[in-house]
PDB file of C-alpha atoms in Angstrom:
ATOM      1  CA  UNK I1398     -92.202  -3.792  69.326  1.00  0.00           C
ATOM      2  CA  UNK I1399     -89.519  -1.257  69.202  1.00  0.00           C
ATOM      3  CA  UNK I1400     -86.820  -0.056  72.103  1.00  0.00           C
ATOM      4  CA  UNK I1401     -83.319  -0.747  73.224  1.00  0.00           C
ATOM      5  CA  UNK I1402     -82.616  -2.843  76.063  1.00  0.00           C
ATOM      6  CA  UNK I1403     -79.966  -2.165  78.718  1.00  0.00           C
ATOM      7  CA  UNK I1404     -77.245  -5.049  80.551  1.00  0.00           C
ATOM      8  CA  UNK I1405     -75.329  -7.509  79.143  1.00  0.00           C
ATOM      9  CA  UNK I1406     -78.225 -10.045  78.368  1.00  0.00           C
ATOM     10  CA  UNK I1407     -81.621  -8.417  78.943  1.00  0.00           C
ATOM     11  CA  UNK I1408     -84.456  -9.833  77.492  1.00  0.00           C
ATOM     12  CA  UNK I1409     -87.497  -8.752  75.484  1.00  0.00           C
ATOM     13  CA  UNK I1410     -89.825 -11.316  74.730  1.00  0.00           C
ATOM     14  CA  UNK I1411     -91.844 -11.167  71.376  1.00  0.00           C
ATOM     15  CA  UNK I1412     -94.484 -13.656  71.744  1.00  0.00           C
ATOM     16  CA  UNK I1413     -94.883 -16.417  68.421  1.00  0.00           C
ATOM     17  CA  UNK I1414     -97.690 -18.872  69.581  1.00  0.00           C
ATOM     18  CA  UNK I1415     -95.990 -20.566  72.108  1.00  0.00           C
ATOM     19  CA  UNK I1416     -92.347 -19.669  71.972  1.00  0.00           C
ATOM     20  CA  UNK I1417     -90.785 -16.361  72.452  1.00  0.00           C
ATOM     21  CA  UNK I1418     -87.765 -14.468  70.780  1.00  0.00           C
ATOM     22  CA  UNK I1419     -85.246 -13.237  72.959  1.00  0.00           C
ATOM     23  CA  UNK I1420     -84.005  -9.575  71.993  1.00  0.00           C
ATOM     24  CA  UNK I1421     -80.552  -8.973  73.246  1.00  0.00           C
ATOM     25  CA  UNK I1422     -77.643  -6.482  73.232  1.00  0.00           C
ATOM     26  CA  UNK I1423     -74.186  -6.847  73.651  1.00  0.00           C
ATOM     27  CA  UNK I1424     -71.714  -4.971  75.614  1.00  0.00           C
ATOM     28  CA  UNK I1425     -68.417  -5.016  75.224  1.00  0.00           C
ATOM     29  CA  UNK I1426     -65.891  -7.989  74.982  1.00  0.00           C
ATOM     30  CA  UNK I1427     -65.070  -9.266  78.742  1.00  0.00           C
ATOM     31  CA  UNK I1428     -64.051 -12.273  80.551  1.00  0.00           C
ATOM     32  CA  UNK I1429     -64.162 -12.876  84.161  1.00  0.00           C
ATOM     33  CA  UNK I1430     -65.292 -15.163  87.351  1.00  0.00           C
ATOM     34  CA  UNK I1431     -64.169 -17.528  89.473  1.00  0.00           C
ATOM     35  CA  UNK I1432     -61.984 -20.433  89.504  1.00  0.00           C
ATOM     36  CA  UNK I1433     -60.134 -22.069  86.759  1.00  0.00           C
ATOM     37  CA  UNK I1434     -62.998 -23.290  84.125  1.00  0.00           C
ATOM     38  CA  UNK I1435     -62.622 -22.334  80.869  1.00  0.00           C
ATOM     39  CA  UNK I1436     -64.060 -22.572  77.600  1.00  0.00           C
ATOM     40  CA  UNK I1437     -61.312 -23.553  74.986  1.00  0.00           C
ATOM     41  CA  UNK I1438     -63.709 -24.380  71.970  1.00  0.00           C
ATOM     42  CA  UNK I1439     -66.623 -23.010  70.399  1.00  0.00           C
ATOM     43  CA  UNK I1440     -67.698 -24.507  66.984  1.00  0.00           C
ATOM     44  CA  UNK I1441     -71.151 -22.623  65.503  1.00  0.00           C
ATOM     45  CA  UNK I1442     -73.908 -24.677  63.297  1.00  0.00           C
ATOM     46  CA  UNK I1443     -70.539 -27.286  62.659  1.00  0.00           C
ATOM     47  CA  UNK I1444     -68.738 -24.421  61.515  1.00  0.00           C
ATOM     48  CA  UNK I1445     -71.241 -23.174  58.541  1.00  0.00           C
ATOM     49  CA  UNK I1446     -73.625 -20.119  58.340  1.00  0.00           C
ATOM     50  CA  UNK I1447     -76.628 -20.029  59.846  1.00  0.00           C
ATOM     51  CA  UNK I1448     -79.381 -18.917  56.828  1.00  0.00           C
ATOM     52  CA  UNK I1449     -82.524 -17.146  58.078  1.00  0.00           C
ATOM     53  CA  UNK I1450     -85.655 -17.192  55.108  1.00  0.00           C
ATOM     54  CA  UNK I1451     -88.943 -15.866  55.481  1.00  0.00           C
ATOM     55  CA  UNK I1452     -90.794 -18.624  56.565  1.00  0.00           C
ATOM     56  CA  UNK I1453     -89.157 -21.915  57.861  1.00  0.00           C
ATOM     57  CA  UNK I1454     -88.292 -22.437  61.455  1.00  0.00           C
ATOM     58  CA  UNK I1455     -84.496 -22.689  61.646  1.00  0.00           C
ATOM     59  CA  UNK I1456     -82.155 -24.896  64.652  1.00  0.00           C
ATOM     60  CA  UNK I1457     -78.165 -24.459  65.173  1.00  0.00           C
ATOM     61  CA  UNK I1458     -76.028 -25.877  67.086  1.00  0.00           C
ATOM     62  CA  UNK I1459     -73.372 -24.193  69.270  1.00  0.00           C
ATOM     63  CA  UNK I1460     -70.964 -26.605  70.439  1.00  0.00           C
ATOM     64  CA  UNK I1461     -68.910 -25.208  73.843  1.00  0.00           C
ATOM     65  CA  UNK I1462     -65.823 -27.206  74.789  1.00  0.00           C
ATOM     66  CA  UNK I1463     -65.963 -26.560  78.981  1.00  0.00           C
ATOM     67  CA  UNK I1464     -62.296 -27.219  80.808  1.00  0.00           C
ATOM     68  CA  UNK I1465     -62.170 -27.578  84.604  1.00  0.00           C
ATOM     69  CA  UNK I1466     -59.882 -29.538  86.907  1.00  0.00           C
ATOM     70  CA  UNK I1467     -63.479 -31.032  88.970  1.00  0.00           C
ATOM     71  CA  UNK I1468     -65.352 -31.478  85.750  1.00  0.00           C
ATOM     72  CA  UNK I1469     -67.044 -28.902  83.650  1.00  0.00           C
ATOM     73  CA  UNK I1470     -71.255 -29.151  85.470  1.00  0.00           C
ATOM     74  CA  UNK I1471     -72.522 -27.070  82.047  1.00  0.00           C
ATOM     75  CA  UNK I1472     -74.304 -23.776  80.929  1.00  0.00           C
ATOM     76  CA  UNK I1473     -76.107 -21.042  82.385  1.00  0.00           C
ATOM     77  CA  UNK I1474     -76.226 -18.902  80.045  1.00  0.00           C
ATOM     78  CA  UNK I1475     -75.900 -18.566  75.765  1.00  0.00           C
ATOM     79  CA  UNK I1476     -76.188 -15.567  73.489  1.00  0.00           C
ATOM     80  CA  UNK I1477     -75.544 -14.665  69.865  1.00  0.00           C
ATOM     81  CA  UNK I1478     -75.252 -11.109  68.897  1.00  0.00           C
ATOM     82  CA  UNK I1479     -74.264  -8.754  65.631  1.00  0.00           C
ATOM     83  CA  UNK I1480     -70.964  -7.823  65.681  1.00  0.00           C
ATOM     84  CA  UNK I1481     -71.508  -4.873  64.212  1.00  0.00           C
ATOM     85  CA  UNK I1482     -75.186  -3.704  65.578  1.00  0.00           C
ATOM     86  CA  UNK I1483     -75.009  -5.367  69.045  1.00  0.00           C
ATOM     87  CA  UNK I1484     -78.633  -6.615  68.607  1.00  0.00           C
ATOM     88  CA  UNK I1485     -79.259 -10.649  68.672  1.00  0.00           C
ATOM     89  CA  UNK I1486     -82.170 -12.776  67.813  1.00  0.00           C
ATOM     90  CA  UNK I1487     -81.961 -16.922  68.675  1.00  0.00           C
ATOM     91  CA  UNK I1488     -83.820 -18.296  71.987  1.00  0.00           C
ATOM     92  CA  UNK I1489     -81.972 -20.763  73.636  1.00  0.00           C
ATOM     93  CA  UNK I1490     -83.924 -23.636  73.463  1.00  0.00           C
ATOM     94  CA  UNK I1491     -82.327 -26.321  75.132  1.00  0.00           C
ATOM     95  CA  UNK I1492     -78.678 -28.310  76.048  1.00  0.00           C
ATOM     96  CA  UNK I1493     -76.691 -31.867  75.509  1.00  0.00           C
ATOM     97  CA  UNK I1494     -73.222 -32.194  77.588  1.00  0.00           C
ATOM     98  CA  UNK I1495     -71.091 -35.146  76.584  1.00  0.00           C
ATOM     99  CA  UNK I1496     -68.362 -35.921  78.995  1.00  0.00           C
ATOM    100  CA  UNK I1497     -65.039 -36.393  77.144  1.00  0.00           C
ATOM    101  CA  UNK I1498     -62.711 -36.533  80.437  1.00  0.00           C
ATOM    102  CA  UNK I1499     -62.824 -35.951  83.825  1.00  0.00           C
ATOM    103  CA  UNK I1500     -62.112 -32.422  83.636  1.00  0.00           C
ATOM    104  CA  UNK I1501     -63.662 -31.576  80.023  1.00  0.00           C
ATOM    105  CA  UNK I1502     -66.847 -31.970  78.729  1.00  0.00           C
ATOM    106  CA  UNK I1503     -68.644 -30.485  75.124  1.00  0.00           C
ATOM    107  CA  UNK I1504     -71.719 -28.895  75.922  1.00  0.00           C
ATOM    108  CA  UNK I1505     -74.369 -28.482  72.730  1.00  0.00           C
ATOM    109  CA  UNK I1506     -76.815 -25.580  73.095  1.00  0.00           C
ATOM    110  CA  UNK I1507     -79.538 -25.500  70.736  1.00  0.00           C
ATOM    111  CA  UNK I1508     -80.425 -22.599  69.247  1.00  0.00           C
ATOM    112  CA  UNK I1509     -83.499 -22.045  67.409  1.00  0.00           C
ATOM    113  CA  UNK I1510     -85.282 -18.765  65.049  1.00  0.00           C
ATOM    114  CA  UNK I1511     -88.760 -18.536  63.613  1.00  0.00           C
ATOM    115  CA  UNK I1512     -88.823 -15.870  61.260  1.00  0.00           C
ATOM    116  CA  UNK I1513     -91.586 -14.841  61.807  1.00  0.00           C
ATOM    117  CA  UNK I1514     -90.764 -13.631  65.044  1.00  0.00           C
ATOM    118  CA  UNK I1515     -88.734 -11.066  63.701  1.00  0.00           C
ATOM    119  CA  UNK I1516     -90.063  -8.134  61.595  1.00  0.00           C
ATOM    120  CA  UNK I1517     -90.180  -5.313  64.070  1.00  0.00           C
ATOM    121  CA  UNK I1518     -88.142  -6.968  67.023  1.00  0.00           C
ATOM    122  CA  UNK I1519     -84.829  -4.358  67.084  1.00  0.00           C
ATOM    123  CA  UNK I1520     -84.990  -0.852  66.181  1.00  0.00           C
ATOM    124  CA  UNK I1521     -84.748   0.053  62.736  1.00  0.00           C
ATOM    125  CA  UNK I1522     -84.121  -2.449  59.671  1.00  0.00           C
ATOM    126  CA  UNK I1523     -83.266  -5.968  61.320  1.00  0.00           C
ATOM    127  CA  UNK I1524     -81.860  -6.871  57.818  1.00  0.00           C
ATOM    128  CA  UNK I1525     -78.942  -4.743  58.875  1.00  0.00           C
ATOM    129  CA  UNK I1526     -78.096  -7.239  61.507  1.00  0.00           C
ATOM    130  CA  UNK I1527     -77.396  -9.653  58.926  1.00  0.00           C
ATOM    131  CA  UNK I1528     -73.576 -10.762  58.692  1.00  0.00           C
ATOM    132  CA  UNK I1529     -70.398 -11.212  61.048  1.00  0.00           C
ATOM    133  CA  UNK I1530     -72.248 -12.278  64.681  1.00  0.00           C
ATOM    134  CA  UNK I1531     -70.184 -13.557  68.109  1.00  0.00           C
ATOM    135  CA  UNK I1532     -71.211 -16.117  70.803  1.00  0.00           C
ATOM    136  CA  UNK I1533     -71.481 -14.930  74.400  1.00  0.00           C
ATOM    137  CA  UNK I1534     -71.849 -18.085  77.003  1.00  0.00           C
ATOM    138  CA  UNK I1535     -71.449 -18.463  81.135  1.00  0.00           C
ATOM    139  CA  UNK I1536     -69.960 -21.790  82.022  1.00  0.00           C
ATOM    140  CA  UNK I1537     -69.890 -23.817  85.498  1.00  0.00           C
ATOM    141  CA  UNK I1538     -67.851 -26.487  87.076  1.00  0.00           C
ATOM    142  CA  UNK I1539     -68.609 -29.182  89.782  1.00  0.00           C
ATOM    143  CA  UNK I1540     -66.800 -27.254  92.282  1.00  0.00           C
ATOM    144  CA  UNK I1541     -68.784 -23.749  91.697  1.00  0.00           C
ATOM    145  CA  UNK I1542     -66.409 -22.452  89.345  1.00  0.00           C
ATOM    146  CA  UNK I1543     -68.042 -20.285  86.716  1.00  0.00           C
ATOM    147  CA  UNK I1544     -66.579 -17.914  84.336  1.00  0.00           C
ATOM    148  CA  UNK I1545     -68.495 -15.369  81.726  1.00  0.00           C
ATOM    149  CA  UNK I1546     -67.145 -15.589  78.481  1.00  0.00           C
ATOM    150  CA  UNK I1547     -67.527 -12.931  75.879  1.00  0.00           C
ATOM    151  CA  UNK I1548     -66.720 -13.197  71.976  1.00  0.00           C
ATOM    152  CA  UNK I1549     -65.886 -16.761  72.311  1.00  0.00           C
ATOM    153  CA  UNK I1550     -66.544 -17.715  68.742  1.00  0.00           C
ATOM    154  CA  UNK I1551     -67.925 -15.848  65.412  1.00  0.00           C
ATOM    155  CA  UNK I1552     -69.845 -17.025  62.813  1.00  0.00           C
ATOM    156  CA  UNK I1553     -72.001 -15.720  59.673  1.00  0.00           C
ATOM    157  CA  UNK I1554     -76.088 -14.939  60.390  1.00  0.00           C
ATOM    158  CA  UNK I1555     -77.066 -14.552  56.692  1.00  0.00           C
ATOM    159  CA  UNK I1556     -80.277 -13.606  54.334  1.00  0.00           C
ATOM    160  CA  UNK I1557     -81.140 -16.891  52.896  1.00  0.00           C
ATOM    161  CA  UNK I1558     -81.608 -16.854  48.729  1.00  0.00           C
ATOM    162  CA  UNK I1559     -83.376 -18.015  45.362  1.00  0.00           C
ATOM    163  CA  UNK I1560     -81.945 -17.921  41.672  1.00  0.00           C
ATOM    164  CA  UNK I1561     -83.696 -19.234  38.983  1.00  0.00           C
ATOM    165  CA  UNK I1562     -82.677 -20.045  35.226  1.00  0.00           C
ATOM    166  CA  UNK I1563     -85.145 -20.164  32.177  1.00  0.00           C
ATOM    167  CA  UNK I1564     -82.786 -20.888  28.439  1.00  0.00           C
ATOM    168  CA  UNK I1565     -85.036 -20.460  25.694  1.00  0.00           C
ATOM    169  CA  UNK I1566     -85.714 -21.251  22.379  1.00  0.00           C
ATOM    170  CA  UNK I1567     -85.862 -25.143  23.426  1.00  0.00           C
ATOM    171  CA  UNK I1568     -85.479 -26.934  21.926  1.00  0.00           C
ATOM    172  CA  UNK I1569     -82.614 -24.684  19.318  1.00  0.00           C
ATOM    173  CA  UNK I1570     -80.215 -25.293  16.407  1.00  0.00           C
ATOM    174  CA  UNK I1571     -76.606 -25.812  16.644  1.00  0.00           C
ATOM    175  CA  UNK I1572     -75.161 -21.697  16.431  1.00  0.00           C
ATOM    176  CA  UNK I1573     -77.994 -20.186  16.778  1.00  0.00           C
ATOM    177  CA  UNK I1574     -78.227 -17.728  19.828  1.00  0.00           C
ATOM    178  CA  UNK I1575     -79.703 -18.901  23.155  1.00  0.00           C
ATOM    179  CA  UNK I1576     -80.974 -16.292  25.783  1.00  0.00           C
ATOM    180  CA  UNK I1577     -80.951 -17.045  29.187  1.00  0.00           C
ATOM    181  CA  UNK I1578     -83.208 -15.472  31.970  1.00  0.00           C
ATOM    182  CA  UNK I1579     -83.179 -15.841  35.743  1.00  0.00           C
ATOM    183  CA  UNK I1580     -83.688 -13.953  38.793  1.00  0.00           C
ATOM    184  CA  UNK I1581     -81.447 -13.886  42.357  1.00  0.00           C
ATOM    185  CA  UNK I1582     -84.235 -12.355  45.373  1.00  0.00           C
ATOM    186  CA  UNK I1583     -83.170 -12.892  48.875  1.00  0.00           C
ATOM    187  CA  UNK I1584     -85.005 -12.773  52.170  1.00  0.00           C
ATOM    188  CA  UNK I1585     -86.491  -9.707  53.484  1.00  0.00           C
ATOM    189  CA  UNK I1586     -86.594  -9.953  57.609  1.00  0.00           C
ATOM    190  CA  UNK I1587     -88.912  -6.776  57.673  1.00  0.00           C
ATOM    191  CA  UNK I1588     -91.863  -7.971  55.313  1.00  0.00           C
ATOM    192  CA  UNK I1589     -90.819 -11.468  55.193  1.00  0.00           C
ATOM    193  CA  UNK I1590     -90.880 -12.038  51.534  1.00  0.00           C
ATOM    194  CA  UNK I1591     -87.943 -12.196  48.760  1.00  0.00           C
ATOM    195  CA  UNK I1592     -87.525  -9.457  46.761  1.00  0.00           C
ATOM    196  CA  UNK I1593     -84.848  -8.963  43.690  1.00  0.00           C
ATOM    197  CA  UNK I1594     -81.262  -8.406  44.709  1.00  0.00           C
ATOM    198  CA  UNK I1595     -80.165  -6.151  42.839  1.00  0.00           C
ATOM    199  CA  UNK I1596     -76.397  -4.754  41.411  1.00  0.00           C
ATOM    200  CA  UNK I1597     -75.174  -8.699  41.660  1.00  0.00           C
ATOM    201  CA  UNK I1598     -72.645 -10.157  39.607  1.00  0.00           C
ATOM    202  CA  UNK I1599     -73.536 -14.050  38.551  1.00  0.00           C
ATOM    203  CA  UNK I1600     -72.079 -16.846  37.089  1.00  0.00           C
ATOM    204  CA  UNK I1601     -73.562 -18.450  33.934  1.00  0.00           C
ATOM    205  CA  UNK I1602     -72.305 -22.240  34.166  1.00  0.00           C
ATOM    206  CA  UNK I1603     -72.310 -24.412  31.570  1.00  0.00           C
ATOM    207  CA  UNK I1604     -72.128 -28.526  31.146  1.00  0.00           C
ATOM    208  CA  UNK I1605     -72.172 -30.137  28.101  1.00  0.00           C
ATOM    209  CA  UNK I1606     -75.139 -33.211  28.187  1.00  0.00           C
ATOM    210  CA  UNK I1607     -72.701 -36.199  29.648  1.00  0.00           C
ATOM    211  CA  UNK I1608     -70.309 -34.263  31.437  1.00  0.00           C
ATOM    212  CA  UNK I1609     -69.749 -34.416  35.073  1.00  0.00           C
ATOM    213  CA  UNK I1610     -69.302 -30.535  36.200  1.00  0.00           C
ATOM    214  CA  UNK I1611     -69.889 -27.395  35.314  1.00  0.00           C
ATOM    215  CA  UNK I1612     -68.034 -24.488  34.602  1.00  0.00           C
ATOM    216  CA  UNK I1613     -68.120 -20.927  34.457  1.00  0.00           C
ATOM    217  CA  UNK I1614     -69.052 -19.086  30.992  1.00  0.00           C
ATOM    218  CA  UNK I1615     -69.564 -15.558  31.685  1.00  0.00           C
ATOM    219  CA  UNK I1616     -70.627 -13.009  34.363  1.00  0.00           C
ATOM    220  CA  UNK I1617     -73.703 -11.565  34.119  1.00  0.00           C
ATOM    221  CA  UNK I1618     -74.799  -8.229  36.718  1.00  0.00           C
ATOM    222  CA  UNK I1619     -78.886  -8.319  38.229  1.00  0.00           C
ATOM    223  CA  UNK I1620     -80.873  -5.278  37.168  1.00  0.00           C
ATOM    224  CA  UNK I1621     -82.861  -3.298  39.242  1.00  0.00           C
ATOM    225  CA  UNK I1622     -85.096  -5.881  39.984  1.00  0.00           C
ATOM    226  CA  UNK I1623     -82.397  -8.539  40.614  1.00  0.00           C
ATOM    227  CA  UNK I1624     -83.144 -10.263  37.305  1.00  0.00           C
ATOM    228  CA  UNK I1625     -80.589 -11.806  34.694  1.00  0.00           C
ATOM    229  CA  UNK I1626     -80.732 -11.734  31.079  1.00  0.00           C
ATOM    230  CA  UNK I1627     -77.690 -12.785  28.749  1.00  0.00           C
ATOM    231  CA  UNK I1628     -77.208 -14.586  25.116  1.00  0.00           C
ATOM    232  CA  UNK I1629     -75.085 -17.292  24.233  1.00  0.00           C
ATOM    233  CA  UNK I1630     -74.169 -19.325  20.764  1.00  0.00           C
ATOM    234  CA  UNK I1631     -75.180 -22.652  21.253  1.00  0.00           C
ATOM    235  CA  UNK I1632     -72.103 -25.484  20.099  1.00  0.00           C
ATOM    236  CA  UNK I1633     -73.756 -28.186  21.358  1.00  0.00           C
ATOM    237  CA  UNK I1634     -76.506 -29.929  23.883  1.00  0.00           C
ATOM    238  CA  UNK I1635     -76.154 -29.278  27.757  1.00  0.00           C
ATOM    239  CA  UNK I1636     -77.592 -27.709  31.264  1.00  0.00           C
ATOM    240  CA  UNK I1637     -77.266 -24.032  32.121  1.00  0.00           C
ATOM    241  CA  UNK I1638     -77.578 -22.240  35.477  1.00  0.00           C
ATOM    242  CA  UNK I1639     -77.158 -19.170  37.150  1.00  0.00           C
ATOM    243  CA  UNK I1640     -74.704 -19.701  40.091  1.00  0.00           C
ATOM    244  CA  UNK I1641     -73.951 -16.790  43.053  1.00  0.00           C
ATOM    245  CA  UNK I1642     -71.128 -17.007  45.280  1.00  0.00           C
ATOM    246  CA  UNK I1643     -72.860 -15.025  48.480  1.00  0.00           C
ATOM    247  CA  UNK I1644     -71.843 -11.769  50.069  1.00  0.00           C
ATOM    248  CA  UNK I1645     -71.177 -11.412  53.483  1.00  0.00           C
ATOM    249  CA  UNK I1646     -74.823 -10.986  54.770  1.00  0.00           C
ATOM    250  CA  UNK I1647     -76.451 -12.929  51.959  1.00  0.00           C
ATOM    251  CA  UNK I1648     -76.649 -16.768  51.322  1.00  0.00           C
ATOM    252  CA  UNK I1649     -74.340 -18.105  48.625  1.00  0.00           C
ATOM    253  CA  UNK I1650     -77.447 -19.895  45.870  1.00  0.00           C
ATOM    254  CA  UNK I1651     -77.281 -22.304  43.091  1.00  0.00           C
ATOM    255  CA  UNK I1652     -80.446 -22.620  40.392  1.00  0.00           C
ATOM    256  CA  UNK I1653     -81.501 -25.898  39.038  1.00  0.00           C
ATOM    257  CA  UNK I1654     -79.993 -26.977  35.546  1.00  0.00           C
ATOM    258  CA  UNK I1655     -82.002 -25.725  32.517  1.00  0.00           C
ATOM    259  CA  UNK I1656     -81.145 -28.698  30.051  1.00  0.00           C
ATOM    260  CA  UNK I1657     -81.398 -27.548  26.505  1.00  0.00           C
ATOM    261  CA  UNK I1658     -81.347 -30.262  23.150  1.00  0.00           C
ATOM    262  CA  UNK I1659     -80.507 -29.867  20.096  1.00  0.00           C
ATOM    263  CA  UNK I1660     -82.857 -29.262  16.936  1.00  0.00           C
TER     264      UNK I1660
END
């Protein structure tokens, strides 16, 4: 289902068993109502990205700090849009207010995206929504105070990720060469599968058998296809992995340890 939607929150409703995705668009920045509430804090999935795959059902929190000299009463109303596309996908699927004071109380919406709600619900390629998003929220007070609240937080909506790491000969002989394969793919919101990344630069980590951490070796770019291939003269017995830092709109992914012995 394709189309634009016009107000500040409209909704279109794609349909996944029981539960529905909310489409909305964003207008411009803009605060304004009545009375002296206020929202003076706005902390997004505890202040990390929120990662969308292909197949898992994903919840976020958005925790809204409410101010108001008769007591902050809660919510009406909680959106998350792209900054840069004005589009949004998350249905609002529920709230917790904890009192802190008599005038301020933290109010928890929960926030929730099946993915496979999404292929087709915004016009065009809904990977391009992926990156910098904002919270929109409407708060109330005891005494009828309300005030709509535009922008009041950011946060990263990202393409979740997979790297992988294959070393082989294994087991191989102290200098000889060691080659090292692996492959970074990252969600596709369209056809909901992973396909290669490609044009990435990698780490290749390194830590000798006993050590504690790991540390970077060399840099290593993904083909067209997203996959790695390198070489490496072997000193002595240890993991290797393939470790990528993230880009804006795509998860930051570490592979498993390939543990290589000695001949």
């Amino acid at each position: 289902m394709r189309g634009r939607t016009a107000g500040r929150a409209a909704g279109l409703g794609v349909m996944a068993g029981a539960a529905a995705l909310t489409l909305l668009c964003a207008t411009a920045a803009q605060a304004e109502g009545r009375g002296d509430v206020r929202v003076t804090k706005t902390v997004v999935n505890n202040g990390n990205n929120v990662i969308i795959g292909t197949t898992a059902r994903v919840t976020y929190p958005i925790a809204i700090t409410i101010r108001d000299n008769s007591g902050a009463k809660g919510l009406t109303r909680v959106s998350v849009f792209s900054k840069s596309k004005g589009w949004g996908f998350s249905d609002w699927t529920g709230t917790r207010c904890e009192k802190k004071s008599s005038t301020t109380s933290v109010c928890t919406a929960t926030m929730t995206v099946a993915p496979g709600w999404l292929p087709d619900s915004v016009p065009g390629d809904i990977n391009t929504i992926a990156g910098l998003w904002q919270v929109n929220a409407t708060v109330k007070a005891n005494d009828g105070d309300y005030w709509i609240s535009d922008d009041i937080a950011e946060f990263k909506m990202k393409r979740a990720s997979k790297l992988t790491t294959d070393a082989t000969p294994e087991p191989v002989a102290k200098g000889a060469s060691l080659t090292i394969k692996g492959k970074l793919s990252r969600a596709n919101w369209e056809d909901l599968k992973y396909h290669g990344f490609t044009g990435q630069t990698v780490k290749l980590q390194y830590r000798k058998a006993g050590a504690e951490h790991y540390s970077t070796v060399k840099t290593v770019k993904t083909d067209s296809s997203g996959n790695l291939s390198t070489k490496v003269t072997v000193t002595a017995a240890g993991s290797w992995r393939y470790f990528f830092p993230g880009t804006t709109t795509t998860a930051r992914v570490v592979s498993k340890g390939d543990a290589v012995t000695l001949k």
